[in-house]
C-alpha cells in the first residue's frame, strides 16, 4: 500500500488531501502519479509538480517501496 | 541548531536571547513579514500551508548544510503556518558566528534555500478572492531548477 | 533613518519593534558582540572610545549612502561606547526593505563601511594589560586604502 | 586659531586630548601636524594616522580655515 498526500493547489485540484494506492513491485513515482490520475480522474501532468517520498524530495523516476508515504505538491513558496 | 514550525506568533527578541554562544561575535537575523501589497492587488491575509513532518525535516537538512558550508556556531529557524494578516511575521532565520562574513553568508543561504526547498505554500487572500502564490523563479527564468515538470517526464 | 550613539545597553527587540514600515517584507539585522577571545589572549573587557559629533555625522553619512545605493525603506544604527564586558552587545545595524536581497546587501554594506569609517576605537583589556586594537585590513594587505600614512606624506 | 583633538592611541601618545594652535593663511592638515609635533615634542609621522576637519575625513593636503576643528586619530576599529 502507498499512502499518498496532496498539498496546496494540487490538493484542491485532486479534491482531497490523501488517498491510499495499491503498491506494485518496481513502481516509480511517475507510475504512482498515473495511478492517482486514473483513480481521481484529474490530470496533473500539465502542472508544475514536485514529489516527496517519506519526507524527502525525489525525482519522478524514484522507485517506491511498500508502505511508503508519497506526496505531490506545487513548487514551494515559503519564507 | 533548532527548528520551530508553529502557528502562533513569536517574539524575535525572546528567541534570539535564548541562545548566545560565548565565542560569538556576530548575530545576523532575517525576519520576513507579510507585505500589504503584491503585484497589483491588496493582500488582506496570507494562508500558509505546510507538510507536517517533512517541513521540519527539510529545515533541519538545510541547517545542517549551512553548518557544513559556513564557519558558524549556531542557527535557528522559526516558520509560521496558518492565517497571517498584513505585517505579521512569517519567518525568522538567525545565525551566530565568531565573524560577521560567515554569519551574513549563512543567514542568506538559509533563507534562500528554505524558500526553494521547504514545503510551505502561500495563498493570498485579496479583495478579488483567494489565489495560490505560484512564484517559481526557475520556471520564470526557464532554467534547470529544483523540481521536475511532469509534462517533461518522458525526457528526464 | 536613525542613528544612536550611546553608553548604555540596548534591547534589539525593542528598537526593532519601534519601526516597521507597512510595505516592509524583510528585516535584516546584525548584532556585534564582544568576543571572549581575540587572537591568543583572553578579553576581560573592551573600552570603546568615540569622537562625539563626528561619529554621529559619519554614521548618518553611511546611512544616506546605503539609502541611495539600495532599494530599502529604512535603516537604524545603534553603537555603544565605554566599558563593555564579554558577550555584551556593541552594535546593532538593521535594515527594512520590501525584498530580502536589498535588505541583506544594505545591512552588510552598513556594517562594513561603518567599521572602516566611523570614528570608534577599541582597547582590549586582557590579563597581560590593555592594548589598542590596531586592525587595519588595508595596512595588513599593503593595498591603497582609506587613510593616509604620514610617513608617505611627501609622496602624496 | 585651530582647535585640535586627539583620539585613542594618538591621544595617549601626545599625552593630551586637545590643544589650540595658531592658524596661518594657506595652512594644510600636514602643516598643522608639524605644528602639533613641534608643540608637543612627539613624533607622529611613523604612526598610521587619519585626520578629520570639522567632523569630516580629509586627506593631509586639505587646506584649513581659521576656527576649524581638526582631529588626528588612528585607523578606526568600531563595529
Coordinates of C-alpha atoms in Angstrom, one line a residue:
Chain A
X1 CA 0.0 0.0 0.0
X2 CA 1.1 3.6 -0.7
X3 CA 0.0 6.5 1.4
X4 CA -0.3 9.5 -0.9
X5 CA -0.7 13.1 0.2
X6 CA -1.6 16.2 -1.7
X7 CA -0.8 19.8 -0.7
X8 CA -1.9 23.3 -1.7
X9 CA -3.2 23.8 -5.3
X10 CA -2.6 20.1 -6.1
X11 CA -4.7 19.1 -3.0
X12 CA -7.5 21.4 -4.3
X13 CA -7.2 20.1 -7.8
X14 CA -7.4 16.5 -6.7
X15 CA -10.2 17.4 -4.3
X16 CA -8.8 15.6 -1.4
X17 CA -5.7 15.7 0.9
X18 CA -4.8 12.0 0.8
X19 CA -5.5 8.6 -0.7
X20 CA -4.3 5.0 -0.5
X21 CA -3.0 3.3 -3.6
X22 CA -2.0 -0.4 -4.1
X23 CA 1.7 -0.8 -4.4
X24 CA 3.3 -2.9 -7.2
X25 CA 6.9 -4.2 -7.4
X26 CA 9.1 -1.8 -9.4
X27 CA 6.6 1.1 -9.2
X28 CA 8.1 4.6 -9.6
X29 CA 6.8 7.9 -8.6
X30 CA 5.8 8.6 -12.2
X31 CA 3.7 5.3 -12.1
X32 CA 2.1 6.3 -8.9
X33 CA 1.2 9.7 -10.4
X34 CA -0.5 7.9 -13.3
X35 CA -2.4 5.8 -10.7
X36 CA -3.5 9.0 -8.9
X37 CA -4.8 10.4 -12.2
X38 CA -6.7 7.2 -13.0
X39 CA -8.2 7.0 -9.5
X40 CA -9.2 10.7 -9.2
X41 CA -10.0 11.4 -12.9
X42 CA -7.9 14.5 -12.6
X43 CA -5.0 15.3 -14.9
X44 CA -1.9 16.5 -13.1
X45 CA 0.7 16.4 -15.8
X46 CA 0.3 20.0 -17.0
X47 CA 1.0 21.3 -13.5
X48 CA 4.3 22.3 -12.0
X49 CA 4.7 19.4 -9.6
X50 CA 7.1 18.2 -7.0
X51 CA 7.2 14.8 -5.3
X52 CA 8.4 13.6 -1.9
X53 CA 9.0 10.1 -0.7
X54 CA 9.0 9.6 3.0
X55 CA 9.5 13.3 3.6
X56 CA 12.4 13.7 1.1
X57 CA 12.3 15.4 -2.2
X58 CA 12.6 12.9 -5.0
X59 CA 12.6 12.9 -8.8
X60 CA 9.8 11.1 -10.7
X61 CA 12.0 8.1 -11.6
X62 CA 12.5 7.3 -7.9
X63 CA 11.4 3.7 -7.1
X64 CA 8.9 3.1 -4.4
X65 CA 8.6 0.5 -1.6
X66 CA 5.5 -1.0 0.0
X67 CA 4.3 1.3 2.8
X68 CA 5.9 4.5 1.5
X69 CA 4.4 7.9 2.1
X70 CA 4.3 9.7 -1.2
X71 CA 3.4 13.4 -1.6
X72 CA 2.6 15.6 -4.6
X73 CA 2.7 19.4 -4.4
X74 CA 3.4 22.5 -6.3
X75 CA 6.7 24.4 -6.1
X76 CA 7.1 25.7 -2.6
X77 CA 6.6 29.4 -1.7
X78 CA 7.6 29.7 1.9
X79 CA 9.8 32.2 3.7
Chain B
X1 CA 20.6 24.2 15.9
X2 CA 16.9 24.5 16.3
X3 CA 13.9 24.4 14.0
X4 CA 10.4 25.6 15.0
X5 CA 7.3 25.3 12.8
X6 CA 4.4 26.8 14.6
X7 CA 1.0 28.5 14.1
X8 CA 1.5 31.1 16.9
X9 CA 3.5 34.4 16.5
X10 CA 7.0 34.6 18.0
X11 CA 9.0 37.4 19.6
X12 CA 12.3 37.7 17.7
X13 CA 14.0 39.2 20.8
X14 CA 12.9 36.3 23.0
X15 CA 14.0 33.6 20.7
X16 CA 17.3 35.3 20.0
X17 CA 18.0 36.0 23.7
X18 CA 17.7 32.3 24.5
X19 CA 20.9 31.4 22.8
X20 CA 24.2 33.2 22.6
X21 CA 27.3 31.1 22.4
X22 CA 30.2 32.7 24.3
X23 CA 32.7 32.8 21.4
X24 CA 30.1 34.6 19.4
X25 CA 30.9 37.9 17.8
X26 CA 28.1 38.3 15.3
X27 CA 24.4 37.6 15.1
X28 CA 22.7 38.1 11.8
X29 CA 18.9 37.6 11.6
X30 CA 16.3 37.9 8.9
X31 CA 12.6 38.4 9.6
X32 CA 10.2 38.0 6.8
X33 CA 6.8 39.7 7.2
X34 CA 3.6 39.8 5.2
X35 CA 3.6 42.7 2.8
X36 CA 0.4 44.6 2.3
X37 CA 0.7 44.5 -1.4
X38 CA 1.8 42.0 -4.0
X39 CA 1.9 43.0 -7.7
X40 CA -1.3 44.9 -8.2
X41 CA -3.8 43.7 -5.6
X42 CA -4.0 44.4 -1.9
X43 CA -3.3 41.5 0.4
X44 CA -5.9 41.1 3.2
X45 CA -4.3 38.0 4.6
X46 CA -2.0 35.1 3.8
X47 CA -2.8 31.4 4.4
X48 CA 0.3 29.3 4.8
X49 CA 0.0 25.5 4.4
X50 CA 2.8 23.1 5.3
X51 CA 3.6 19.4 5.3
X52 CA 3.9 18.4 8.9
X53 CA 7.0 16.1 9.4
X54 CA 8.6 16.9 6.0
X55 CA 8.8 20.6 6.7
X56 CA 10.7 20.1 9.9
X57 CA 13.0 17.5 8.3
X58 CA 13.7 19.7 5.3
X59 CA 14.5 22.8 7.5
X60 CA 16.9 20.7 9.6
X61 CA 18.6 19.4 6.4
X62 CA 19.1 23.0 5.2
X63 CA 20.5 23.9 8.6
X64 CA 23.0 21.0 8.5
X65 CA 24.1 22.0 5.1
X66 CA 24.7 25.6 6.3
X67 CA 26.7 24.3 9.3
X68 CA 28.9 22.3 6.9
X69 CA 29.4 25.1 4.4
X70 CA 30.0 28.1 6.7
X71 CA 32.1 28.7 9.8
X72 CA 29.2 29.3 12.2
X73 CA 28.4 28.5 15.8
X74 CA 24.6 28.0 15.7
X75 CA 21.5 28.7 13.8
X76 CA 17.8 29.0 14.3
X77 CA 14.8 28.8 12.0
X78 CA 11.2 29.7 13.1
X79 CA 8.5 29.5 10.5
X80 CA 4.8 30.0 10.9
X81 CA 1.8 28.5 9.2
X82 CA -1.9 29.3 9.2
X83 CA -3.7 32.6 8.7
X84 CA -1.4 35.7 8.8
X85 CA -2.5 39.3 8.5
X86 CA -0.6 42.2 6.9
X87 CA 2.8 43.0 8.6
X88 CA 2.6 39.8 10.7
X89 CA 5.9 37.9 11.0
X90 CA 6.2 34.8 8.8
X91 CA 9.8 33.6 9.3
X92 CA 12.9 34.2 11.4
X93 CA 16.3 32.9 10.4
X94 CA 19.2 33.7 12.8
X95 CA 22.9 32.7 12.7
X96 CA 25.6 33.0 15.3
X97 CA 29.2 33.2 14.4
X98 CA 32.6 34.5 15.5
X99 CA 32.8 36.7 12.4
X100 CA 30.2 38.6 10.5
X101 CA 31.0 37.5 7.0
X102 CA 30.1 33.9 7.8
X103 CA 27.0 35.0 9.7
X104 CA 25.7 37.0 6.7
X105 CA 26.5 34.3 4.2
X106 CA 24.9 31.6 6.2
X107 CA 21.8 33.6 7.0
X108 CA 21.3 34.4 3.4
X109 CA 21.9 30.8 2.4
X110 CA 19.4 29.5 4.9
X111 CA 16.5 31.8 3.8
X112 CA 17.3 31.4 0.1
X113 CA 17.4 27.6 0.2
X114 CA 14.5 27.4 2.6
X115 CA 12.4 29.3 0.1
X116 CA 13.1 26.8 -2.7
X117 CA 13.0 23.6 -0.7
X118 CA 10.9 23.7 2.5
X119 CA 7.4 22.6 1.9
X120 CA 5.4 25.7 2.6
X121 CA 2.8 27.2 0.3
X122 CA 1.2 30.6 0.4
X123 CA -2.3 31.6 -0.6
X124 CA -3.1 35.3 -0.9
X125 CA -6.5 36.5 0.3
X126 CA -7.3 39.6 -1.8
X127 CA -10.5 41.7 -2.3
X128 CA -10.9 39.8 -5.6
X129 CA -10.6 36.4 -4.0
X130 CA -8.0 33.8 -2.9
X131 CA -5.1 32.6 -5.1
X132 CA -2.1 30.4 -4.6
X133 CA 1.3 32.2 -4.9
X134 CA 3.0 30.3 -7.8
X135 CA 6.2 32.2 -7.9
X136 CA 8.8 29.8 -9.1
X137 CA 11.9 31.8 -10.1
X138 CA 13.3 28.7 -12.0
X139 CA 10.1 28.4 -14.0
X140 CA 10.1 32.1 -14.8
X141 CA 13.7 32.0 -16.0
X142 CA 13.2 28.8 -17.9
X143 CA 16.4 27.4 -16.4
X144 CA 17.1 24.0 -15.0
X145 CA 15.9 24.0 -11.3
X146 CA 14.8 22.1 -8.3
X147 CA 11.6 20.4 -9.5
X148 CA 10.6 18.2 -12.3
X149 CA 7.7 19.2 -14.6
X150 CA 5.5 16.2 -15.2
X151 CA 5.0 17.3 -18.8
X152 CA 8.6 16.7 -19.4
X153 CA 8.7 13.3 -17.6
X154 CA 9.5 11.5 -20.8
X155 CA 12.7 13.5 -21.2
X156 CA 14.0 13.0 -17.7
Chain C
X1 CA 16.7 56.6 9.3
X2 CA 18.1 56.8 12.8
X3 CA 21.5 56.8 14.5
X4 CA 22.1 56.3 18.2
X5 CA 25.5 56.5 19.8
X6 CA 25.1 55.7 23.5
X7 CA 26.9 54.2 26.5
X8 CA 24.0 52.2 27.9
X9 CA 23.0 48.8 26.6
X10 CA 20.0 48.4 24.2
X11 CA 17.4 45.7 23.7
X12 CA 17.5 44.7 20.0
X13 CA 13.8 43.6 20.1
X14 CA 12.6 47.0 21.5
X15 CA 14.5 49.1 19.0
X16 CA 13.4 46.9 16.1
X17 CA 9.8 46.9 17.3
X18 CA 9.6 50.7 17.2
X19 CA 9.7 50.8 13.4
X20 CA 8.1 48.6 10.9
X21 CA 7.1 50.4 7.6
X22 CA 3.9 48.8 6.3
X23 CA 5.2 47.9 2.8
X24 CA 8.1 46.1 4.5
X25 CA 8.6 42.4 3.7
X26 CA 12.1 41.9 5.1
X27 CA 14.1 43.0 8.1
X28 CA 17.8 42.1 8.3
X29 CA 19.7 42.9 11.4
X30 CA 23.3 42.5 12.6
X31 CA 24.3 42.5 16.2
X32 CA 28.0 42.6 17.0
X33 CA 29.1 41.4 20.5
X34 CA 32.3 41.3 22.5
X35 CA 34.1 38.0 21.9
X36 CA 35.7 36.4 24.9
X37 CA 38.9 35.8 22.9
X38 CA 41.0 37.6 20.4
X39 CA 44.0 36.0 18.8
X40 CA 45.7 34.4 21.8
X41 CA 44.7 36.3 24.9
X42 CA 41.5 36.4 26.9
X43 CA 39.5 39.6 26.7
X44 CA 38.3 40.8 30.1
X45 CA 36.7 43.9 28.8
X46 CA 36.6 46.3 25.9
X47 CA 36.9 50.1 26.1
X48 CA 35.3 51.9 23.2
X49 CA 36.3 55.5 22.5
X50 CA 34.5 57.7 20.0
X51 CA 34.5 61.2 18.6
X52 CA 31.3 62.9 19.8
X53 CA 29.7 64.8 16.9
X54 CA 31.8 63.3 14.2
X55 CA 30.7 59.7 15.0
X56 CA 27.0 60.6 14.6
X57 CA 27.7 62.6 11.5
X58 CA 29.7 59.8 9.9
X59 CA 27.1 57.1 10.7
X60 CA 24.4 59.3 9.1
X61 CA 26.5 59.8 6.0
X62 CA 26.9 56.0 5.7
X63 CA 23.2 55.6 6.2
X64 CA 22.4 58.1 3.4
X65 CA 24.8 56.3 1.1
X66 CA 23.1 53.0 1.8
X67 CA 19.7 54.6 1.1
X68 CA 21.0 55.9 -2.3
X69 CA 22.6 52.6 -3.3
X70 CA 19.9 50.1 -2.2
X71 CA 16.2 49.8 -2.5
X72 CA 15.4 50.0 1.2
X73 CA 12.7 51.6 3.3
X74 CA 14.5 52.4 6.5
X75 CA 17.7 51.7 8.5
X76 CA 18.9 52.0 12.0
X77 CA 22.3 52.0 13.6
X78 CA 22.9 51.8 17.4
X79 CA 26.5 51.8 18.6
X80 CA 27.8 51.8 22.1
X81 CA 30.9 53.3 23.7
X82 CA 32.5 53.0 27.1
X83 CA 33.4 49.8 29.0
X84 CA 31.9 46.6 27.7
X85 CA 32.3 43.1 29.2
X86 CA 32.4 39.8 27.3
X87 CA 29.3 38.9 25.2
X88 CA 27.9 42.4 25.7
X89 CA 26.3 44.0 22.6
X90 CA 28.4 46.6 20.8
X91 CA 26.5 47.5 17.7
X92 CA 23.2 46.9 16.0
X93 CA 22.5 47.6 12.3
X94 CA 19.0 46.9 10.9
X95 CA 17.5 47.4 7.5
X96 CA 13.9 47.3 6.4
X97 CA 13.0 46.6 2.8
X98 CA 10.3 45.2 0.6
X99 CA 12.7 42.4 -0.6
X100 CA 15.3 40.5 1.2
X101 CA 18.2 40.8 -1.2
X102 CA 18.3 44.6 -0.8
X103 CA 18.0 44.2 3.0
X104 CA 20.9 41.8 3.2
X105 CA 23.1 43.9 0.8
X106 CA 22.4 47.2 2.6
X107 CA 22.9 45.7 6.1
X108 CA 26.2 44.2 5.1
X109 CA 27.2 47.5 3.4
X110 CA 26.4 49.5 6.5
X111 CA 28.4 47.4 9.0
X112 CA 31.3 47.0 6.5
X113 CA 31.6 50.8 5.8
X114 CA 30.9 51.7 9.4
X115 CA 33.8 49.6 10.5
X116 CA 36.2 51.4 8.2
X117 CA 34.9 55.0 8.5
X118 CA 33.0 55.7 11.8
X119 CA 35.4 57.1 14.5
X120 CA 35.3 54.4 17.1
X121 CA 38.4 52.8 18.7
X122 CA 38.6 49.6 20.7
X123 CA 41.0 49.0 23.5
X124 CA 41.2 45.4 24.8
X125 CA 41.7 44.8 28.5
X126 CA 43.5 41.5 28.9
X127 CA 45.2 39.7 31.8
X128 CA 48.5 41.0 30.4
X129 CA 47.3 44.6 30.2
X130 CA 45.5 46.9 27.9
X131 CA 46.2 47.4 24.2
X132 CA 44.6 49.3 21.4
X133 CA 43.1 47.2 18.6
X134 CA 45.0 48.2 15.5
X135 CA 43.4 46.0 13.0
X136 CA 43.6 47.9 9.7
X137 CA 42.9 45.4 6.9
X138 CA 44.3 47.8 4.3
X139 CA 47.5 48.2 6.2
X140 CA 47.7 44.4 6.5
X141 CA 47.2 43.8 2.9
X142 CA 49.5 46.7 1.8
X143 CA 46.9 48.0 -0.6
X144 CA 45.8 51.6 -1.1
X145 CA 43.1 52.3 1.4
X146 CA 41.1 54.8 3.4
X147 CA 43.8 56.6 5.4
X148 CA 47.0 58.4 4.6
X149 CA 50.2 57.3 6.3
X150 CA 52.1 60.4 7.4
X151 CA 55.4 58.7 6.6
X152 CA 54.4 58.8 2.9
X153 CA 53.1 62.4 3.1
X154 CA 55.9 63.6 0.8
X155 CA 54.7 61.2 -1.9
X156 CA 51.0 62.2 -1.7
Chain D
X1 CA 43.0 79.6 15.9
X2 CA 42.8 75.8 15.3
X3 CA 41.1 73.5 17.8
X4 CA 43.0 70.2 17.6
X5 CA 41.7 67.0 19.1
X6 CA 43.4 63.6 19.5
X7 CA 41.8 60.2 20.0
X8 CA 42.7 56.7 21.1
X9 CA 46.4 55.8 20.8
X10 CA 47.3 59.2 19.3
X11 CA 45.7 60.9 22.3
X12 CA 47.8 58.7 24.6
X13 CA 51.0 59.3 22.6
X14 CA 50.5 63.1 22.5
X15 CA 49.6 62.9 26.2
X16 CA 46.5 65.2 25.9
X17 CA 43.1 65.1 24.3
X18 CA 43.3 68.6 22.7
X19 CA 45.3 71.7 22.1
X20 CA 44.9 75.1 20.4
X21 CA 47.2 76.1 17.5
X22 CA 47.7 79.4 15.8
X23 CA 46.2 79.4 12.3
X24 CA 48.1 80.7 9.3
X25 CA 46.9 81.6 5.8
X26 CA 47.3 78.6 3.4
X27 CA 47.9 76.1 6.3
X28 CA 47.2 72.4 5.4
X29 CA 46.5 69.5 7.6
X30 CA 50.1 68.3 7.1
X31 CA 51.4 71.7 8.3
X32 CA 49.1 71.6 11.3
X33 CA 50.5 68.1 12.1
X34 CA 54.1 69.5 12.0
X35 CA 53.0 72.2 14.4
X36 CA 51.5 69.6 16.7
X37 CA 54.8 67.7 16.7
X38 CA 56.8 70.8 17.4
X39 CA 54.4 71.9 20.2
X40 CA 54.2 68.5 21.9
X41 CA 57.7 67.2 21.2
X42 CA 56.1 64.0 20.0
X43 CA 56.7 62.5 16.5
X44 CA 53.5 61.2 14.9
X45 CA 54.7 60.6 11.4
X46 CA 55.6 56.9 11.8
X47 CA 52.0 56.2 13.0
X48 CA 49.1 55.1 11.0
X49 CA 47.1 58.3 11.2
X50 CA 43.8 59.7 9.9
X51 CA 42.7 63.3 10.0
X52 CA 39.3 65.0 10.2
X53 CA 38.4 68.6 9.6
X54 CA 35.1 69.8 11.2
X55 CA 33.9 66.2 11.6
X56 CA 34.7 65.1 8.1
X57 CA 37.5 62.7 7.0
X58 CA 40.1 64.7 5.0
X59 CA 43.5 64.0 3.4
X60 CA 46.6 65.7 4.6
X61 CA 46.7 68.2 1.8
X62 CA 43.3 69.6 2.8
X63 CA 43.6 73.4 3.4
X64 CA 42.4 74.7 6.8
X65 CA 40.4 77.8 7.8
X66 CA 40.6 79.9 10.9
X67 CA 38.4 78.3 13.7
X68 CA 38.5 74.8 12.2
X69 CA 38.2 71.8 14.5
X70 CA 40.9 69.4 13.4
X71 CA 41.3 65.9 14.7
X72 CA 44.1 63.2 14.5
X73 CA 43.4 59.6 15.3
X74 CA 44.5 56.1 14.3
X75 CA 42.5 53.8 11.8
X76 CA 39.0 53.2 13.3
X77 CA 38.1 49.9 14.8
X78 CA 34.4 50.1 15.6
X79 CA 31.6 47.8 15.0

